[in-house]
Coordinates of C-alpha atoms in Angstrom, one line a residue:
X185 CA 6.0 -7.7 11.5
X186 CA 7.0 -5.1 8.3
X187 CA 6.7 -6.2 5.2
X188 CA 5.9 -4.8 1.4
X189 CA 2.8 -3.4 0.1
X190 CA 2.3 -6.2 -2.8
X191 CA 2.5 -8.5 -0.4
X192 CA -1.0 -7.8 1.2
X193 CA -3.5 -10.4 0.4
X194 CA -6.8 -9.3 -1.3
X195 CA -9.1 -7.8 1.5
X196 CA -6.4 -7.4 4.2
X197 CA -5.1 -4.2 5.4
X198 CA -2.2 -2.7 6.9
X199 CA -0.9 0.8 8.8
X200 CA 2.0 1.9 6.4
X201 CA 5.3 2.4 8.0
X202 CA 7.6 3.7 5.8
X203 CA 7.2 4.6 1.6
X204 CA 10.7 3.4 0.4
X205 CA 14.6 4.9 -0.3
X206 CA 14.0 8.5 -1.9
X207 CA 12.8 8.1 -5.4
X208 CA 10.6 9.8 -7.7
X209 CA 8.3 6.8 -7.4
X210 CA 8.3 7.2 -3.7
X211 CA 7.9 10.4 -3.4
X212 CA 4.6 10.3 -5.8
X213 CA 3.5 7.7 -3.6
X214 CA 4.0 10.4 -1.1
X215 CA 2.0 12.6 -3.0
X216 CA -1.0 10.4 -3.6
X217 CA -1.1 9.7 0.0
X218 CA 1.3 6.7 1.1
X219 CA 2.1 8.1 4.4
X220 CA 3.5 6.5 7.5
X221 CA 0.5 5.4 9.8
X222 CA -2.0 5.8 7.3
X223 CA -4.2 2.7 6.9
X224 CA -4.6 1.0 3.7
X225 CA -6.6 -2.0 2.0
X226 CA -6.2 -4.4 -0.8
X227 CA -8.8 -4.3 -2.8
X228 CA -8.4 -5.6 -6.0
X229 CA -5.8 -8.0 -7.9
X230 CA -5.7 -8.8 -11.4
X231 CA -6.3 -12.1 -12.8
X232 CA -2.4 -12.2 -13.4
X233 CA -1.6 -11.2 -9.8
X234 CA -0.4 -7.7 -11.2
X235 CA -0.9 -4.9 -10.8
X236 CA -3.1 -4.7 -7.6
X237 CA -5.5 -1.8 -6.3
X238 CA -5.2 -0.2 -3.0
X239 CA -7.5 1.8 -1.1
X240 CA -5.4 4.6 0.9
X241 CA -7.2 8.1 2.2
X242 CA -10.4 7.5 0.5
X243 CA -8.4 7.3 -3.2
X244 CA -8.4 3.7 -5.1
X245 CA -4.8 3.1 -6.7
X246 CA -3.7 0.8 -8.5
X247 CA 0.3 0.0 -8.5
X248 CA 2.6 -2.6 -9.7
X249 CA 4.1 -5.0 -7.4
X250 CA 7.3 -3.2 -8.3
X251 CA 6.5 -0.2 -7.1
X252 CA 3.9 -1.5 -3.9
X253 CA 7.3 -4.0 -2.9
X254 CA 8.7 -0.3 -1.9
X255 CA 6.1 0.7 0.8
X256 CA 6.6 -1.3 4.0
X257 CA 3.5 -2.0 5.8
X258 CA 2.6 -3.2 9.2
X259 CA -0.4 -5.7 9.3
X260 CA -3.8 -5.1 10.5
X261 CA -4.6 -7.3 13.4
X262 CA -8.2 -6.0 13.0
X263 CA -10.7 -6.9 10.6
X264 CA -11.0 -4.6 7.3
X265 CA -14.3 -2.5 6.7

């Protein structure tokens, strides 16, 4: 089951299966390491719900649900380290 980035819950994570239509926003995403079948966590979320932090590669990120509602993500059906 796909579904967007900002819609991880805090401590989940996900295998990324696709960054998005062809954007400059996507393709910094690419750049910073948003790339299909890479693993990633939620790790923080403000108090306001936005943005959120995400753990991809090693990096900690921070992004707006805007801009995390373009990265399509595949759940983790294993528990997050």
């Amino acid at each position: 089951m796909e579904l967007p980035l900002s819609e991880l819950a805090l401590g989940e994570c996900a295998y990324i299966s696709r960054a998005g239509e062809q954007t400059d926003m996507s393709r910094r995403l690419t750049q910073l390491g948003f790339l299909p079948g890479t693993r990633v966590k939620c790790e923080l979320i403000a108090p306001a719900g936005d943005p959120a932090a995400y753990r991809v590669r090693g990096a900690l990120i921070a992004l707006r649900a805007g801009d995390a509602g373009s990265v399509m993500v595949v759940p983790d059906s294993e528990v997050c380290q």
